Short mmCIF file of C-alpha atoms and ligand atoms in Angstrom, two decimals:
data_model
loop_
_atom_site.label_atom_id
_atom_site.label_comp_id
_atom_site.label_asym_id
_atom_site.label_seq_id
_atom_site.Cartn_x
_atom_site.Cartn_y
_atom_site.Cartn_z
CA UNK Q 9 -73.48 -69.52 -4.09
CA UNK Q 10 -74.18 -68.84 -0.28
CA UNK Q 11 -70.67 -67.16 0.35
CA UNK Q 12 -70.58 -65.61 -2.74
CA UNK Q 13 -73.79 -63.33 -1.94
CA UNK Q 14 -72.60 -63.20 1.79
CA UNK Q 15 -69.28 -61.79 0.65
CA UNK Q 16 -71.29 -59.60 -1.66
CA UNK Q 17 -74.10 -57.93 0.86
CA UNK Q 18 -71.19 -57.30 3.51
CA UNK Q 19 -69.51 -55.13 0.41
CA UNK Q 20 -72.10 -53.66 0.17
CA UNK Q 21 -72.46 -53.41 3.75
CA UNK Q 22 -69.32 -51.15 3.77
CA UNK Q 23 -69.61 -49.06 1.27
CA UNK Q 24 -73.13 -47.75 2.89
CA UNK Q 25 -71.22 -47.45 6.12
CA UNK Q 26 -68.76 -45.05 4.38
CA UNK Q 27 -71.92 -43.38 2.33
CA UNK Q 28 -73.27 -42.37 5.57
CA UNK Q 29 -73.72 -38.56 6.40
CA UNK Q 30 -75.22 -38.04 9.30
CA UNK Q 31 -73.67 -40.82 11.67
CA UNK Q 32 -70.32 -42.49 12.29
CA UNK Q 33 -68.95 -44.49 9.27
CA UNK Q 34 -67.10 -45.61 11.94
CA UNK Q 35 -69.05 -47.60 14.17
CA UNK Q 36 -69.66 -51.06 12.96
CA UNK Q 37 -72.82 -53.20 11.54
CA UNK Q 38 -73.50 -56.74 12.75
CA UNK Q 39 -75.11 -58.94 9.88
CA UNK Q 40 -77.57 -61.49 11.23
CA UNK Q 41 -78.44 -64.48 8.29
CA UNK Q 42 -82.13 -64.75 8.50
CA UNK Q 43 -82.52 -69.09 7.35
CA UNK Q 44 -85.92 -69.32 8.54
CA UNK Q 45 -87.54 -71.72 5.84
CA UNK Q 46 -83.56 -72.71 4.42
CA UNK Q 47 -82.73 -76.31 6.09
CA UNK Q 48 -79.30 -77.19 8.56
CA UNK Q 49 -76.82 -77.53 5.11
CA UNK Q 50 -77.89 -73.52 4.22
CA UNK Q 51 -76.61 -72.79 7.35
CA UNK Q 52 -73.57 -74.49 8.23
CA UNK Q 53 -72.35 -73.14 4.34
CA UNK Q 54 -73.51 -69.46 5.36
CA UNK Q 55 -71.78 -70.12 8.81
CA UNK Q 56 -68.59 -72.04 7.62
CA UNK Q 57 -68.43 -68.53 5.42
CA UNK Q 58 -67.79 -66.95 8.17
CA UNK Q 59 -71.42 -65.74 9.31
CA UNK Q 60 -71.80 -65.48 13.20
CA UNK Q 61 -75.27 -64.35 13.64
CA UNK Q 62 -78.34 -66.14 12.61
CA UNK Q 63 -81.90 -64.79 12.65
CA UNK Q 64 -85.25 -66.91 13.09
CA UNK Q 65 -88.95 -66.63 13.98
CA UNK Q 66 -90.52 -69.40 14.45
CA UNK Q 67 -89.55 -70.64 17.84
CA UNK Q 68 -90.57 -74.58 16.95
CA UNK Q 69 -88.13 -73.98 14.09
CA UNK Q 70 -85.28 -72.46 15.55
CA UNK Q 71 -85.62 -75.49 17.99
CA UNK Q 72 -85.37 -77.82 15.78
CA UNK Q 73 -82.59 -76.08 13.91
CA UNK Q 74 -80.71 -75.84 17.13
CA UNK Q 75 -80.59 -79.33 18.56
CA UNK Q 76 -79.04 -80.02 15.06
CA UNK Q 77 -76.68 -77.55 13.96
CA UNK Q 78 -73.25 -78.29 15.21
CA UNK Q 79 -72.09 -74.73 14.31
CA UNK Q 80 -71.59 -71.95 18.02
CA UNK Q 81 -73.44 -69.25 16.60
CA UNK Q 82 -75.45 -65.69 18.20
CA UNK Q 83 -79.71 -66.80 17.49
CA UNK Q 84 -81.90 -63.54 16.95
CA UNK Q 85 -85.57 -63.72 17.47
CA UNK Q 86 -86.87 -61.13 15.42
CA UNK Q 87 -90.33 -62.66 14.92
CA UNK Q 88 -93.56 -61.78 16.43
CA UNK Q 89 -93.26 -63.72 19.69
CA UNK Q 90 -96.07 -64.61 21.81
CA UNK Q 91 -96.24 -65.27 25.62
CA UNK Q 92 -96.74 -68.83 26.09
CA UNK Q 93 -93.19 -69.27 23.76
CA UNK Q 94 -91.49 -67.00 26.00
CA UNK Q 95 -89.63 -69.50 28.15
CA UNK Q 96 -88.65 -71.68 24.75
CA UNK Q 97 -87.47 -68.13 23.33
CA UNK Q 98 -85.28 -67.18 25.91
CA UNK Q 99 -83.55 -70.87 26.17
CA UNK Q 100 -82.68 -70.34 22.40
CA UNK Q 101 -82.11 -67.00 21.91
CA UNK Q 102 -79.44 -64.23 22.45
CA UNK Q 103 -81.26 -61.38 21.92
CA UNK Q 104 -85.31 -61.69 21.17
CA UNK Q 105 -85.75 -58.49 18.42
CA UNK Q 106 -89.86 -58.14 19.03
CA UNK Q 107 -90.38 -57.06 22.27
CA UNK Q 108 -93.94 -54.85 21.84
CA UNK Q 109 -95.92 -55.37 24.86
CA UNK Q 110 -95.64 -54.74 28.32
CA UNK Q 111 -97.54 -58.29 28.94
CA UNK Q 112 -95.03 -59.76 26.76
CA UNK Q 113 -92.35 -58.16 28.20
CA UNK Q 114 -93.62 -59.82 32.01
CA UNK Q 115 -93.23 -63.10 30.78
CA UNK Q 116 -89.92 -62.85 28.72
CA UNK Q 117 -88.60 -61.39 32.09
CA UNK Q 118 -90.38 -64.90 34.43
CA UNK Q 119 -89.14 -67.00 31.70
CA UNK Q 120 -85.88 -65.20 32.22
CA UNK Q 121 -86.04 -65.70 35.67
CA UNK Q 122 -86.50 -69.29 35.80
CA UNK Q 123 -83.90 -70.39 33.87
CA UNK Q 124 -82.01 -67.56 35.82
CA UNK Q 125 -80.32 -65.89 32.80
CA UNK Q 126 -80.73 -62.35 32.14
CA UNK Q 127 -82.01 -62.21 28.86
CA UNK Q 128 -81.21 -59.37 26.11
CA UNK Q 129 -84.06 -57.90 24.20
CA UNK Q 130 -85.20 -54.81 21.48
CA UNK Q 131 -88.02 -53.52 21.63
CA UNK Q 132 -89.82 -53.33 18.24
CA UNK Q 133 -91.08 -50.18 17.11
CA UNK Q 134 -94.11 -49.80 14.31
CA UNK Q 135 -93.13 -46.31 13.29
CA UNK Q 136 -95.12 -46.76 10.41
CA UNK Q 137 -98.37 -47.60 12.45
CA UNK Q 138 -99.12 -50.56 9.99
CA UNK Q 139 -102.10 -52.46 10.92
CA UNK Q 140 -100.68 -55.53 10.01
CA UNK Q 141 -97.30 -55.10 11.60
CA UNK Q 142 -96.68 -55.72 14.84
CA UNK Q 143 -94.36 -53.38 17.10
CA UNK Q 144 -95.23 -50.88 19.52
CA UNK Q 145 -96.23 -47.12 18.75
CA UNK Q 146 -94.65 -43.97 18.92
CA UNK Q 147 -96.93 -43.09 21.79
CA UNK Q 148 -96.32 -45.87 23.93
CA UNK Q 149 -92.72 -46.56 23.11
CA UNK Q 150 -91.29 -44.67 26.14
CA UNK Q 151 -93.06 -45.84 28.91
CA UNK Q 152 -92.38 -49.45 27.29
CA UNK Q 153 -89.33 -48.97 27.42
CA UNK Q 154 -89.16 -48.27 31.39
CA UNK Q 155 -91.31 -50.88 32.39
CA UNK Q 156 -88.84 -53.27 30.05
CA UNK Q 157 -85.64 -51.15 31.88
CA UNK Q 158 -87.22 -51.72 35.17
CA UNK Q 159 -87.45 -56.12 34.88
CA UNK Q 160 -84.82 -57.47 36.98
CA UNK Q 161 -84.38 -60.06 34.24
CA UNK Q 162 -84.09 -58.26 31.18
CA UNK Q 163 -81.29 -55.96 29.97
CA UNK Q 164 -82.64 -53.42 26.89
CA UNK Q 165 -80.37 -53.16 24.58
CA UNK Q 166 -81.96 -51.09 22.12
CA UNK Q 167 -84.67 -50.58 19.08
CA UNK Q 168 -86.16 -52.77 15.93
CA UNK Q 169 -87.82 -51.76 13.50
CA UNK Q 170 -89.66 -53.70 10.33
CA UNK Q 171 -89.72 -51.13 7.46
CA UNK Q 172 -93.29 -50.91 5.28
CA UNK Q 173 -92.78 -52.92 1.89
CA UNK Q 174 -92.71 -49.80 -0.41
CA UNK Q 175 -92.33 -49.69 -3.78
CA UNK Q 176 -89.94 -47.38 -4.17
CA UNK Q 177 -87.32 -48.19 -0.86
CA UNK Q 178 -86.24 -44.79 -0.65
CA UNK Q 179 -89.55 -44.19 1.30
CA UNK Q 180 -87.79 -45.86 3.66
CA UNK Q 181 -85.48 -43.76 4.99
CA UNK Q 182 -86.70 -41.24 6.15
CA UNK Q 183 -88.64 -43.55 8.91
CA UNK Q 184 -84.89 -45.11 9.29
CA UNK Q 185 -83.70 -41.41 10.35
CA UNK Q 186 -86.21 -41.41 12.57
CA UNK Q 187 -85.43 -44.32 14.21
CA UNK Q 188 -81.75 -43.22 14.55
CA UNK Q 189 -82.93 -40.05 16.20
CA UNK Q 190 -84.83 -42.06 18.76
CA UNK Q 191 -82.07 -44.50 19.18
CA UNK Q 192 -79.60 -41.84 19.99
CA UNK Q 193 -81.92 -40.30 22.08
CA UNK Q 194 -82.81 -42.72 24.36
CA UNK Q 195 -78.67 -44.36 24.35
CA UNK Q 196 -78.39 -40.41 25.96
CA UNK Q 197 -80.96 -40.94 28.92
CA UNK Q 198 -80.19 -43.05 32.43
CA UNK Q 199 -81.41 -46.32 32.66
CA UNK Q 200 -82.04 -48.55 35.73
CA UNK Q 201 -80.04 -51.93 33.92
CA UNK Q 202 -80.16 -51.27 29.48
CA UNK Q 203 -77.48 -50.99 27.92
CA UNK Q 204 -78.66 -49.02 24.59
CA UNK Q 205 -76.51 -50.03 22.09
CA UNK Q 206 -78.14 -51.59 19.12
CA UNK Q 207 -80.35 -50.48 15.76
CA UNK Q 208 -81.37 -53.45 14.30
CA UNK Q 209 -83.37 -52.70 10.85
CA UNK Q 210 -82.86 -52.90 7.40
CA UNK Q 211 -84.01 -56.21 5.26
CA UNK Q 212 -82.25 -57.19 1.58
CA UNK Q 213 -84.43 -54.83 0.08
CA UNK Q 214 -83.45 -51.66 2.23
CA UNK Q 215 -80.76 -52.42 3.91
CA UNK Q 216 -78.24 -50.48 2.34
CA UNK Q 217 -80.41 -47.71 3.74
CA UNK Q 218 -81.13 -48.42 6.56
CA UNK Q 219 -76.99 -48.59 7.34
CA UNK Q 220 -76.50 -44.78 5.54
CA UNK Q 221 -78.75 -44.20 8.44
CA UNK Q 222 -77.61 -45.94 11.37
CA UNK Q 223 -78.47 -49.23 11.53
CA UNK Q 224 -76.12 -51.33 13.59
CA UNK Q 225 -77.77 -54.41 13.35
CA UNK Q 226 -79.50 -55.42 9.30
CA UNK Q 227 -81.09 -58.57 8.97
CA UNK Q 228 -80.76 -60.05 5.89
CA UNK Q 229 -82.57 -63.49 4.07
CA UNK Q 230 -83.37 -63.61 0.57
CA UNK Q 231 -79.48 -61.78 0.04
CA UNK Q 232 -77.93 -64.04 0.81
CA UNK Q 233 -79.63 -67.53 0.66
CA UNK Q 234 -82.25 -66.45 -2.15
CA UNK Q 235 -86.00 -66.54 -2.35
CA UNK Q 236 -87.67 -68.53 0.22
CA UNK Q 237 -89.44 -71.82 -0.56
CA UNK Q 238 -93.07 -72.05 1.38
C1 LIG A 315 -87.57 -62.60 7.15
C2 LIG A 315 -87.27 -61.30 7.66
C3 LIG A 315 -86.07 -60.65 8.02
C4 LIG A 315 -85.62 -61.30 6.30
O1 LIG A 315 -86.30 -60.68 5.28
P1 LIG A 315 -84.84 -60.85 3.87
O2 LIG A 315 -86.35 -60.35 3.18
O3 LIG A 315 -84.99 -62.05 3.19
O4 LIG A 315 -83.77 -59.99 4.08
C5 LIG A 315 -85.84 -59.81 8.19
N1 LIG A 315 -86.41 -59.11 9.34
C6 LIG A 315 -87.51 -59.79 9.76
C7 LIG A 315 -88.74 -59.61 10.80
C8 LIG A 315 -87.95 -61.13 8.71
O5 LIG A 315 -89.25 -61.71 9.26
#
């Protein structure tokens, strides 16, 4: 079941890629399978069916899985990170999607230095300016990108967006489009260390539109594993 759903999501991503108008059709898309609240057996099944990237949103859950999972994969932290968990985040994750303040950047940089690592990170943007969501707002974005870029043990790799949960998913499109414009703009700028290559946006309900509008990382949970049990 997981393998079938996974292959359907992969096929949908390919179809969305071919529908692109403003964005190069060739630019590939990395699928992050979001395994939060799913067990190790489900993770193994997905990995054995071809998943190479997994996403978790809680440090404690990721730590337990990391210690038990007997498979090689890339780990993505997609959830909000608290500064006091920075050290564990740096230990377990290949890419942290959720840097949203200078304060957090400082903590992650310090943790990475202590572990002698250069941590790949994305800056999470709250483009719709939702009160309930984390992410930096437009007006603070450039300053935060500069701050992250200035840190020796961080490598800024791009941007991440969680779109609002609109009743009509098409309403996400202008936000995705604006994110892609910002992504292209910062990709063309001069940085000290940054290597801007990823635009992480799109979840189960909106990843097709995100891919059409230029996402090159999508984060899909329910579409692969079914509904989460809480
Ligand atoms: C849970 C989660 C996802 C996956 O959501 P689905 O709707 O299950 O695909 C993607 N991104 C983030 C940040 C999440 O927390």
